[in-house]
Amino acid sequence: MFRKSIYKTPAQLRSMVQPGLITAAALDAVRPLVRAGVTTAELDAAADRLIMQRGAESNFKLVRGYRHTTCISVNEQVVHGIPGALVLQPGDIVSVDCGAQYQGWNGDSAVTFVVPDDERPELVARRTELSRVTEGSMWAGIAAMATATHIGDLGAAIEGYIEGQGPSAVSGETYGILREYVGHGIGRKMHEAPSVFNYRTPDAGAEIRPGLVLAIEPMVTAGGDATFIEDDDWTVTTVDGTDGSHWEHSVARHDGGIWVLTAADGGAAGLAPFGITPVPIA
Ligand code: MG
Ligand code: MG
């Protein structure tokens, strides 16, 4: 039995709009700073400033033992990289994960950038393609939330999308999906039940119906799905050394449809290729 329902009331869904928009704005504040020569600590500071300016707080800092506003994962790091003195280099693929808590409710979102590198267009194309496929798989999962009946359908949509993209026309690479790290419910806490697998599962999972809010976050590599945790006890890195990408949005299903809480347009642009129009939370 659930101790409490995983489904939120319309009023609770409305409370999640602002933290979602603040999370989106924090990542927007990072975006123009991503270039060669910047440290990951500087990117983290920009997100932190924005969240404080909006009267919110970083929910990553509420995670036990974690002291930063973002996780920033570079190249073979996939998720949970710790921002610090690392200086971004031309051609790096950089995933930034961030969340804000506002008036007791949470947002959680991640994006991947590729640092321009005029000397290595092939490297940039390969890494941009990995990011594009990862982002596309996230939108496939989000789109499925509009019509699917069970959470297991989302994993099938995500995995199916990635299978449909590989081997890559750009690089010949086939893609791996991390299996040990998954999406999650979100609300009063950043991490709530249920888990959202990024691959097909034998179990259909919980029912998708109005009131469900999920953080959908595929973590994809340009190779195998095996990872290890670095000596910092946080950073998740590929065993085979291939690149990783991470995209994430917090998404609400409500009486009118779906709405991407961590996108300023509610997900309209990302969902358009899937024929889904997001509906604002009334
Ligand atoms: Mg996240
Ligand atoms: Mg998350």
PDB file of C-alpha atoms and ligand atoms in Angstrom:
ATOM      1  CA  MET A   1       0.000   0.000   0.000  1.00  0.00           C
ATOM      2  CA  PHE A   2       1.149   3.551  -0.681  1.00  0.00           C
ATOM      3  CA  ARG A   3       1.548   5.555   2.494  1.00  0.00           C
ATOM      4  CA  LYS A   4       0.275   8.494   0.519  1.00  0.00           C
ATOM      5  CA  SER A   5      -1.166   8.822  -2.941  1.00  0.00           C
ATOM      6  CA  ILE A   6       1.261   9.400  -5.799  1.00  0.00           C
ATOM      7  CA  TYR A   7      -1.501  11.469  -7.446  1.00  0.00           C
ATOM      8  CA  LYS A   8      -1.711  15.177  -6.660  1.00  0.00           C
ATOM      9  CA  THR A   9      -4.747  17.411  -6.437  1.00  0.00           C
ATOM     10  CA  PRO A  10      -5.313  20.220  -8.976  1.00  0.00           C
ATOM     11  CA  ALA A  11      -4.274  22.752  -6.314  1.00  0.00           C
ATOM     12  CA  GLN A  12      -1.053  20.832  -5.680  1.00  0.00           C
ATOM     13  CA  LEU A  13      -0.321  20.731  -9.409  1.00  0.00           C
ATOM     14  CA  ARG A  14      -0.732  24.519  -9.527  1.00  0.00           C
ATOM     15  CA  SER A  15       1.825  24.806  -6.708  1.00  0.00           C
ATOM     16  CA  MET A  16       4.364  23.029  -8.917  1.00  0.00           C
ATOM     17  CA  VAL A  17       4.225  25.581 -11.744  1.00  0.00           C
ATOM     18  CA  GLN A  18       6.512  28.182 -10.119  1.00  0.00           C
ATOM     19  CA  PRO A  19       9.276  25.816  -8.956  1.00  0.00           C
ATOM     20  CA  GLY A  20       9.262  24.338 -12.455  1.00  0.00           C
ATOM     21  CA  LEU A  21       9.678  27.748 -14.087  1.00  0.00           C
ATOM     22  CA  ILE A  22      12.438  28.733 -11.643  1.00  0.00           C
ATOM     23  CA  THR A  23      14.285  25.501 -12.446  1.00  0.00           C
ATOM     24  CA  ALA A  24      13.960  26.288 -16.165  1.00  0.00           C
ATOM     25  CA  ALA A  25      15.258  29.821 -15.578  1.00  0.00           C
ATOM     26  CA  ALA A  26      18.260  28.492 -13.639  1.00  0.00           C
ATOM     27  CA  LEU A  27      19.280  26.332 -16.604  1.00  0.00           C
ATOM     28  CA  ASP A  28      18.635  29.290 -18.929  1.00  0.00           C
ATOM     29  CA  ALA A  29      21.094  31.289 -16.786  1.00  0.00           C
ATOM     30  CA  VAL A  30      23.742  28.598 -17.302  1.00  0.00           C
ATOM     31  CA  ARG A  31      23.270  28.238 -21.065  1.00  0.00           C
ATOM     32  CA  PRO A  32      25.045  31.436 -22.285  1.00  0.00           C
ATOM     33  CA  LEU A  33      28.045  30.740 -20.023  1.00  0.00           C
ATOM     34  CA  VAL A  34      28.841  27.314 -21.494  1.00  0.00           C
ATOM     35  CA  ARG A  35      32.069  27.819 -23.459  1.00  0.00           C
ATOM     36  CA  ALA A  36      35.713  26.772 -23.389  1.00  0.00           C
ATOM     37  CA  GLY A  37      37.600  28.221 -20.421  1.00  0.00           C
ATOM     38  CA  VAL A  38      34.692  28.422 -17.970  1.00  0.00           C
ATOM     39  CA  THR A  39      34.807  26.254 -14.831  1.00  0.00           C
ATOM     40  CA  THR A  40      31.916  24.039 -13.837  1.00  0.00           C
ATOM     41  CA  ALA A  41      31.871  25.931 -10.504  1.00  0.00           C
ATOM     42  CA  GLU A  42      31.057  29.130 -12.426  1.00  0.00           C
ATOM     43  CA  LEU A  43      28.106  27.419 -14.115  1.00  0.00           C
ATOM     44  CA  ASP A  44      26.905  26.190 -10.719  1.00  0.00           C
ATOM     45  CA  ALA A  45      27.174  29.713  -9.267  1.00  0.00           C
ATOM     46  CA  ALA A  46      24.997  31.135 -12.060  1.00  0.00           C
ATOM     47  CA  ALA A  47      22.247  28.611 -11.361  1.00  0.00           C
ATOM     48  CA  ASP A  48      22.519  29.223  -7.618  1.00  0.00           C
ATOM     49  CA  ARG A  49      22.236  33.008  -8.057  1.00  0.00           C
ATOM     50  CA  LEU A  50      19.130  32.727 -10.201  1.00  0.00           C
ATOM     51  CA  ILE A  51      17.392  30.397  -7.745  1.00  0.00           C
ATOM     52  CA  MET A  52      18.149  32.718  -4.815  1.00  0.00           C
ATOM     53  CA  GLN A  53      17.002  35.799  -6.787  1.00  0.00           C
ATOM     54  CA  ARG A  54      13.635  34.119  -7.313  1.00  0.00           C
ATOM     55  CA  GLY A  55      13.209  33.497  -3.590  1.00  0.00           C
ATOM     56  CA  ALA A  56      13.631  29.746  -4.011  1.00  0.00           C
ATOM     57  CA  GLU A  57      16.264  27.333  -2.745  1.00  0.00           C
ATOM     58  CA  SER A  58      18.360  24.657  -4.358  1.00  0.00           C
ATOM     59  CA  ASN A  59      16.827  21.253  -3.678  1.00  0.00           C
ATOM     60  CA  PHE A  60      20.143  19.582  -4.592  1.00  0.00           C
ATOM     61  CA  LYS A  61      21.619  21.196  -1.470  1.00  0.00           C
ATOM     62  CA  LEU A  62      18.880  19.441   0.518  1.00  0.00           C
ATOM     63  CA  VAL A  63      20.236  16.061  -0.587  1.00  0.00           C
ATOM     64  CA  ARG A  64      22.276  14.582   2.257  1.00  0.00           C
ATOM     65  CA  GLY A  65      25.984  15.137   1.772  1.00  0.00           C
ATOM     66  CA  TYR A  66      25.636  17.319  -1.350  1.00  0.00           C
ATOM     67  CA  ARG A  67      26.633  20.989  -1.222  1.00  0.00           C
ATOM     68  CA  HIS A  68      26.056  22.227  -4.770  1.00  0.00           C
ATOM     69  CA  THR A  69      23.128  23.596  -6.787  1.00  0.00           C
ATOM     70  CA  THR A  70      23.811  21.551  -9.900  1.00  0.00           C
ATOM     71  CA  CYS A  71      25.375  18.320 -11.003  1.00  0.00           C
ATOM     72  CA  ILE A  72      27.645  18.866 -14.007  1.00  0.00           C
ATOM     73  CA  SER A  73      28.871  15.805 -15.878  1.00  0.00           C
ATOM     74  CA  VAL A  74      31.498  16.122 -18.621  1.00  0.00           C
ATOM     75  CA  ASN A  75      32.314  13.692 -21.465  1.00  0.00           C
ATOM     76  CA  GLU A  76      32.446  10.106 -20.066  1.00  0.00           C
ATOM     77  CA  GLN A  77      30.672  11.284 -16.908  1.00  0.00           C
ATOM     78  CA  VAL A  78      26.933  10.685 -17.338  1.00  0.00           C
ATOM     79  CA  VAL A  79      25.287  12.047 -14.187  1.00  0.00           C
ATOM     80  CA  HIS A  80      26.009  13.315 -10.651  1.00  0.00           C
ATOM     81  CA  GLY A  81      29.255  15.118 -11.546  1.00  0.00           C
ATOM     82  CA  ILE A  82      30.291  17.641  -8.893  1.00  0.00           C
ATOM     83  CA  PRO A  83      30.897  21.212 -10.092  1.00  0.00           C
ATOM     84  CA  GLY A  84      34.328  22.593  -9.233  1.00  0.00           C
ATOM     85  CA  ALA A  85      37.640  23.663 -10.718  1.00  0.00           C
ATOM     86  CA  LEU A  86      37.256  21.648 -13.921  1.00  0.00           C
ATOM     87  CA  VAL A  87      37.743  23.954 -16.926  1.00  0.00           C
ATOM     88  CA  LEU A  88      35.577  23.206 -19.961  1.00  0.00           C
ATOM     89  CA  GLN A  89      37.506  22.439 -23.146  1.00  0.00           C
ATOM     90  CA  PRO A  90      36.447  22.895 -26.789  1.00  0.00           C
ATOM     91  CA  GLY A  91      34.293  19.970 -27.885  1.00  0.00           C
ATOM     92  CA  ASP A  92      33.306  18.855 -24.368  1.00  0.00           C
ATOM     93  CA  ILE A  93      29.825  17.383 -23.921  1.00  0.00           C
ATOM     94  CA  VAL A  94      28.396  18.795 -20.696  1.00  0.00           C
ATOM     95  CA  SER A  95      25.211  17.749 -18.877  1.00  0.00           C
ATOM     96  CA  VAL A  96      23.821  20.163 -16.293  1.00  0.00           C
ATOM     97  CA  ASP A  97      21.181  18.925 -13.825  1.00  0.00           C
ATOM     98  CA  CYS A  98      19.432  21.393 -11.514  1.00  0.00           C
ATOM     99  CA  GLY A  99      16.385  21.786  -9.300  1.00  0.00           C
ATOM    100  CA  ALA A 100      14.584  24.467  -7.298  1.00  0.00           C
ATOM    101  CA  GLN A 101      12.301  24.196  -4.308  1.00  0.00           C
ATOM    102  CA  TYR A 102       9.757  27.008  -3.969  1.00  0.00           C
ATOM    103  CA  GLN A 103       7.124  27.268  -1.243  1.00  0.00           C
ATOM    104  CA  GLY A 104       7.619  23.600  -0.460  1.00  0.00           C
ATOM    105  CA  TRP A 105       7.339  22.227  -4.007  1.00  0.00           C
ATOM    106  CA  ASN A 106      10.062  21.043  -6.379  1.00  0.00           C
ATOM    107  CA  GLY A 107      11.285  21.172  -9.964  1.00  0.00           C
ATOM    108  CA  ASP A 108      14.033  19.004 -11.503  1.00  0.00           C
ATOM    109  CA  SER A 109      15.484  19.327 -15.010  1.00  0.00           C
ATOM    110  CA  ALA A 110      18.663  18.595 -16.954  1.00  0.00           C
ATOM    111  CA  VAL A 111      20.106  19.638 -20.303  1.00  0.00           C
ATOM    112  CA  THR A 112      23.180  18.678 -22.328  1.00  0.00           C
ATOM    113  CA  PHE A 113      25.425  21.166 -24.145  1.00  0.00           C
ATOM    114  CA  VAL A 114      28.324  20.639 -26.536  1.00  0.00           C
ATOM    115  CA  VAL A 115      31.106  23.245 -26.295  1.00  0.00           C
ATOM    116  CA  PRO A 116      31.948  24.577 -29.791  1.00  0.00           C
ATOM    117  CA  ASP A 117      35.205  23.347 -31.319  1.00  0.00           C
ATOM    118  CA  ASP A 118      36.050  24.746 -34.753  1.00  0.00           C
ATOM    119  CA  GLU A 119      39.011  22.383 -35.149  1.00  0.00           C
ATOM    120  CA  ARG A 120      37.068  19.163 -34.575  1.00  0.00           C
ATOM    121  CA  PRO A 121      33.695  19.393 -36.351  1.00  0.00           C
ATOM    122  CA  GLU A 122      33.442  15.590 -36.447  1.00  0.00           C
ATOM    123  CA  LEU A 123      33.724  15.337 -32.653  1.00  0.00           C
ATOM    124  CA  VAL A 124      31.133  18.076 -32.205  1.00  0.00           C
ATOM    125  CA  ALA A 125      28.766  16.370 -34.672  1.00  0.00           C
ATOM    126  CA  ARG A 126      29.111  13.020 -32.889  1.00  0.00           C
ATOM    127  CA  ARG A 127      28.465  14.475 -29.445  1.00  0.00           C
ATOM    128  CA  THR A 128      25.648  16.717 -30.696  1.00  0.00           C
ATOM    129  CA  GLU A 129      24.013  13.625 -32.160  1.00  0.00           C
ATOM    130  CA  LEU A 130      24.259  11.782 -28.815  1.00  0.00           C
ATOM    131  CA  SER A 131      22.622  14.749 -27.099  1.00  0.00           C
ATOM    132  CA  ARG A 132      19.925  14.982 -29.794  1.00  0.00           C
ATOM    133  CA  VAL A 133      19.054  11.298 -29.444  1.00  0.00           C
ATOM    134  CA  THR A 134      18.952  11.548 -25.649  1.00  0.00           C
ATOM    135  CA  GLU A 135      16.754  14.648 -25.762  1.00  0.00           C
ATOM    136  CA  GLY A 136      14.503  13.031 -28.359  1.00  0.00           C
ATOM    137  CA  SER A 137      14.072   9.961 -26.174  1.00  0.00           C
ATOM    138  CA  MET A 138      13.044  12.222 -23.289  1.00  0.00           C
ATOM    139  CA  TRP A 139      10.406  13.900 -25.482  1.00  0.00           C
ATOM    140  CA  ALA A 140       9.200  10.478 -26.643  1.00  0.00           C
ATOM    141  CA  GLY A 141       8.699   9.519 -22.988  1.00  0.00           C
ATOM    142  CA  ILE A 142       6.990  12.836 -22.224  1.00  0.00           C
ATOM    143  CA  ALA A 143       4.713  12.499 -25.264  1.00  0.00           C
ATOM    144  CA  ALA A 144       3.734   9.006 -24.145  1.00  0.00           C
ATOM    145  CA  MET A 145       2.599  10.462 -20.819  1.00  0.00           C
ATOM    146  CA  ALA A 146      -0.235  12.194 -22.716  1.00  0.00           C
ATOM    147  CA  THR A 147      -1.770   8.944 -23.922  1.00  0.00           C
ATOM    148  CA  ALA A 148      -0.231   6.019 -22.028  1.00  0.00           C
ATOM    149  CA  THR A 149      -2.130   4.158 -19.331  1.00  0.00           C
ATOM    150  CA  HIS A 150       0.822   2.907 -17.250  1.00  0.00           C
ATOM    151  CA  ILE A 151       4.312   4.124 -16.381  1.00  0.00           C
ATOM    152  CA  GLY A 152       5.850   1.089 -18.065  1.00  0.00           C
ATOM    153  CA  ASP A 153       4.690   2.548 -21.380  1.00  0.00           C
ATOM    154  CA  LEU A 154       7.071   5.471 -20.877  1.00  0.00           C
ATOM    155  CA  GLY A 155      10.136   3.245 -20.638  1.00  0.00           C
ATOM    156  CA  ALA A 156       9.037   1.409 -23.757  1.00  0.00           C
ATOM    157  CA  ALA A 157       8.665   4.729 -25.607  1.00  0.00           C
ATOM    158  CA  ILE A 158      12.100   5.926 -24.478  1.00  0.00           C
ATOM    159  CA  GLU A 159      13.894   2.689 -25.336  1.00  0.00           C
ATOM    160  CA  GLY A 160      11.982   2.344 -28.605  1.00  0.00           C
ATOM    161  CA  TYR A 161      12.984   5.848 -29.662  1.00  0.00           C
ATOM    162  CA  ILE A 162      16.664   5.162 -28.986  1.00  0.00           C
ATOM    163  CA  GLU A 163      16.548   1.841 -30.819  1.00  0.00           C
ATOM    164  CA  GLY A 164      15.015   3.648 -33.772  1.00  0.00           C
ATOM    165  CA  GLN A 165      17.964   6.065 -33.894  1.00  0.00           C
ATOM    166  CA  GLY A 166      20.830   3.618 -33.935  1.00  0.00           C
ATOM    167  CA  PRO A 167      23.329   2.914 -35.181  1.00  0.00           C
ATOM    168  CA  SER A 168      23.847   6.639 -35.598  1.00  0.00           C
ATOM    169  CA  ALA A 169      23.911   7.965 -39.145  1.00  0.00           C
ATOM    170  CA  VAL A 170      26.500  10.489 -37.954  1.00  0.00           C
ATOM    171  CA  SER A 171      28.944   8.251 -36.103  1.00  0.00           C
ATOM    172  CA  GLY A 172      27.837   4.626 -36.545  1.00  0.00           C
ATOM    173  CA  GLU A 173      27.521   4.414 -32.761  1.00  0.00           C
ATOM    174  CA  THR A 174      24.865   2.398 -31.020  1.00  0.00           C
ATOM    175  CA  TYR A 175      23.562   3.852 -27.797  1.00  0.00           C
ATOM    176  CA  GLY A 176      23.373   2.461 -24.265  1.00  0.00           C
ATOM    177  CA  ILE A 177      20.737   3.352 -21.663  1.00  0.00           C
ATOM    178  CA  LEU A 178      21.778   3.473 -18.016  1.00  0.00           C
ATOM    179  CA  ARG A 179      19.726   0.925 -16.099  1.00  0.00           C
ATOM    180  CA  GLU A 180      20.825   1.610 -12.534  1.00  0.00           C
ATOM    181  CA  TYR A 181      19.569   5.212 -12.550  1.00  0.00           C
ATOM    182  CA  VAL A 182      15.968   6.128 -13.313  1.00  0.00           C
ATOM    183  CA  GLY A 183      13.397   8.911 -13.299  1.00  0.00           C
ATOM    184  CA  HIS A 184      11.001   9.471 -10.413  1.00  0.00           C
ATOM    185  CA  GLY A 185       7.912  11.104  -9.046  1.00  0.00           C
ATOM    186  CA  ILE A 186       8.351  14.687  -7.823  1.00  0.00           C
ATOM    187  CA  GLY A 187       6.366  16.992  -5.553  1.00  0.00           C
ATOM    188  CA  ARG A 188       6.941  17.974  -1.944  1.00  0.00           C
ATOM    189  CA  LYS A 189      10.209  16.093  -2.292  1.00  0.00           C
ATOM    190  CA  MET A 190      12.479  16.112  -5.310  1.00  0.00           C
ATOM    191  CA  HIS A 191      12.566  12.310  -5.327  1.00  0.00           C
ATOM    192  CA  GLU A 192       9.254  10.539  -4.747  1.00  0.00           C
ATOM    193  CA  ALA A 193       7.646   7.271  -5.810  1.00  0.00           C
ATOM    194  CA  PRO A 194       7.216   5.886  -8.401  1.00  0.00           C
ATOM    195  CA  SER A 195      10.394   5.054 -10.321  1.00  0.00           C
ATOM    196  CA  VAL A 196      10.334   5.796 -14.052  1.00  0.00           C
ATOM    197  CA  PHE A 197      12.463   3.288 -15.939  1.00  0.00           C
ATOM    198  CA  ASN A 198      14.069   4.376 -19.198  1.00  0.00           C
ATOM    199  CA  TYR A 199      13.654   0.935 -20.737  1.00  0.00           C
ATOM    200  CA  ARG A 200      11.072  -1.809 -21.134  1.00  0.00           C
ATOM    201  CA  THR A 201      10.129  -3.627 -17.945  1.00  0.00           C
ATOM    202  CA  PRO A 202       8.015  -6.753 -17.406  1.00  0.00           C
ATOM    203  CA  ASP A 203       5.907  -4.791 -14.925  1.00  0.00           C
ATOM    204  CA  ALA A 204       3.332  -2.320 -16.303  1.00  0.00           C
ATOM    205  CA  GLY A 205       3.904  -0.077 -13.300  1.00  0.00           C
ATOM    206  CA  ALA A 206       1.576   2.475 -11.756  1.00  0.00           C
ATOM    207  CA  GLU A 207      -1.408   3.895 -13.595  1.00  0.00           C
ATOM    208  CA  ILE A 208      -0.984   7.178 -15.432  1.00  0.00           C
ATOM    209  CA  ARG A 209      -3.868   9.480 -14.644  1.00  0.00           C
ATOM    210  CA  PRO A 210      -4.479  13.124 -13.704  1.00  0.00           C
ATOM    211  CA  GLY A 211      -2.398  14.214 -10.725  1.00  0.00           C
ATOM    212  CA  LEU A 212       0.728  12.271 -11.654  1.00  0.00           C
ATOM    213  CA  VAL A 213       3.940  14.341 -11.823  1.00  0.00           C
ATOM    214  CA  LEU A 214       7.086  12.632 -13.061  1.00  0.00           C
ATOM    215  CA  ALA A 215      10.694  13.607 -13.657  1.00  0.00           C
ATOM    216  CA  ILE A 216      11.485  11.862 -16.946  1.00  0.00           C
ATOM    217  CA  GLU A 217      15.255  11.643 -17.393  1.00  0.00           C
ATOM    218  CA  PRO A 218      16.954   9.288 -19.834  1.00  0.00           C
ATOM    219  CA  MET A 219      20.712   8.843 -19.308  1.00  0.00           C
ATOM    220  CA  VAL A 220      22.282   7.631 -22.545  1.00  0.00           C
ATOM    221  CA  THR A 221      25.807   6.693 -23.618  1.00  0.00           C
ATOM    222  CA  ALA A 222      27.521   6.360 -26.975  1.00  0.00           C
ATOM    223  CA  GLY A 223      28.458   2.807 -25.991  1.00  0.00           C
ATOM    224  CA  GLY A 224      27.748   0.412 -23.152  1.00  0.00           C
ATOM    225  CA  ASP A 225      25.421   0.896 -20.193  1.00  0.00           C
ATOM    226  CA  ALA A 226      27.947  -0.109 -17.502  1.00  0.00           C
ATOM    227  CA  THR A 227      29.028   2.659 -15.125  1.00  0.00           C
ATOM    228  CA  PHE A 228      31.078   3.094 -11.974  1.00  0.00           C
ATOM    229  CA  ILE A 229      31.133   5.764  -9.261  1.00  0.00           C
ATOM    230  CA  GLU A 230      34.306   7.833  -9.151  1.00  0.00           C
ATOM    231  CA  ASP A 231      36.379   8.322  -5.997  1.00  0.00           C
ATOM    232  CA  ASP A 232      34.399  11.486  -5.162  1.00  0.00           C
ATOM    233  CA  ASP A 233      31.528   9.093  -4.244  1.00  0.00           C
ATOM    234  CA  TRP A 234      29.118  10.861  -6.615  1.00  0.00           C
ATOM    235  CA  THR A 235      30.156  11.024 -10.257  1.00  0.00           C
ATOM    236  CA  VAL A 236      28.685   8.270 -12.449  1.00  0.00           C
ATOM    237  CA  THR A 237      31.077   7.483 -15.311  1.00  0.00           C
ATOM    238  CA  THR A 238      30.994   4.981 -18.167  1.00  0.00           C
ATOM    239  CA  VAL A 239      33.200   1.899 -17.774  1.00  0.00           C
ATOM    240  CA  ASP A 240      34.043   1.873 -21.482  1.00  0.00           C
ATOM    241  CA  GLY A 241      34.910   5.593 -21.483  1.00  0.00           C
ATOM    242  CA  THR A 242      32.275   6.521 -24.048  1.00  0.00           C
ATOM    243  CA  ASP A 243      30.407   9.826 -23.797  1.00  0.00           C
ATOM    244  CA  GLY A 244      27.214  10.305 -21.824  1.00  0.00           C
ATOM    245  CA  SER A 245      24.210  12.619 -22.138  1.00  0.00           C
ATOM    246  CA  HIS A 246      21.376  13.402 -19.721  1.00  0.00           C
ATOM    247  CA  TRP A 247      18.141  15.277 -20.367  1.00  0.00           C
ATOM    248  CA  GLU A 248      15.302  15.716 -17.876  1.00  0.00           C
ATOM    249  CA  HIS A 249      11.972  17.470 -17.442  1.00  0.00           C
ATOM    250  CA  SER A 250       9.337  17.443 -14.706  1.00  0.00           C
ATOM    251  CA  VAL A 251       5.954  16.738 -16.311  1.00  0.00           C
ATOM    252  CA  ALA A 252       2.392  16.869 -14.957  1.00  0.00           C
ATOM    253  CA  ARG A 253      -0.588  14.900 -16.213  1.00  0.00           C
ATOM    254  CA  HIS A 254      -3.762  16.782 -15.362  1.00  0.00           C
ATOM    255  CA  ASP A 255      -7.425  16.820 -16.312  1.00  0.00           C
ATOM    256  CA  GLY A 256      -6.725  18.773 -19.500  1.00  0.00           C
ATOM    257  CA  GLY A 257      -3.667  16.873 -20.740  1.00  0.00           C
ATOM    258  CA  ILE A 258       0.047  17.144 -19.984  1.00  0.00           C
ATOM    259  CA  TRP A 259       2.193  20.177 -19.156  1.00  0.00           C
ATOM    260  CA  VAL A 260       5.994  20.258 -18.912  1.00  0.00           C
ATOM    261  CA  LEU A 261       6.549  22.205 -15.706  1.00  0.00           C
ATOM    262  CA  THR A 262      10.259  22.840 -16.316  1.00  0.00           C
ATOM    263  CA  ALA A 263       9.832  24.267 -19.833  1.00  0.00           C
ATOM    264  CA  ALA A 264       8.750  27.887 -20.312  1.00  0.00           C
ATOM    265  CA  ASP A 265       6.522  26.826 -23.227  1.00  0.00           C
ATOM    266  CA  GLY A 266       5.104  23.839 -21.377  1.00  0.00           C
ATOM    267  CA  GLY A 267       6.942  21.561 -23.799  1.00  0.00           C
ATOM    268  CA  ALA A 268       5.176  22.817 -26.957  1.00  0.00           C
ATOM    269  CA  ALA A 269       8.306  22.836 -29.129  1.00  0.00           C
ATOM    270  CA  GLY A 270       9.636  19.476 -27.969  1.00  0.00           C
ATOM    271  CA  LEU A 271       6.255  17.756 -28.226  1.00  0.00           C
ATOM    272  CA  ALA A 272       5.295  19.140 -31.652  1.00  0.00           C
ATOM    273  CA  PRO A 273       7.111  16.355 -33.587  1.00  0.00           C
ATOM    274  CA  PHE A 274       5.026  13.836 -31.632  1.00  0.00           C
ATOM    275  CA  GLY A 275       1.733  15.564 -32.461  1.00  0.00           C
ATOM    276  CA  ILE A 276       1.083  16.444 -28.817  1.00  0.00           C
ATOM    277  CA  THR A 277       0.010  19.935 -27.706  1.00  0.00           C
ATOM    278  CA  PRO A 278       0.604  20.631 -24.013  1.00  0.00           C
ATOM    279  CA  VAL A 279      -2.274  22.132 -22.040  1.00  0.00           C
ATOM    280  CA  PRO A 280      -1.647  24.694 -19.268  1.00  0.00           C
ATOM    281  CA  ILE A 281      -2.621  23.652 -15.753  1.00  0.00           C
ATOM    282  CA  ALA A 282      -5.860  25.463 -14.929  1.00  0.00           C
TER     283      ALA A 282
HETATM  284 MG    MG B   1      17.706  16.053 -12.077  1.00  0.00          MG
HETATM  285 MG    MG B   2      15.661  13.746 -11.335  1.00  0.00          MG
END
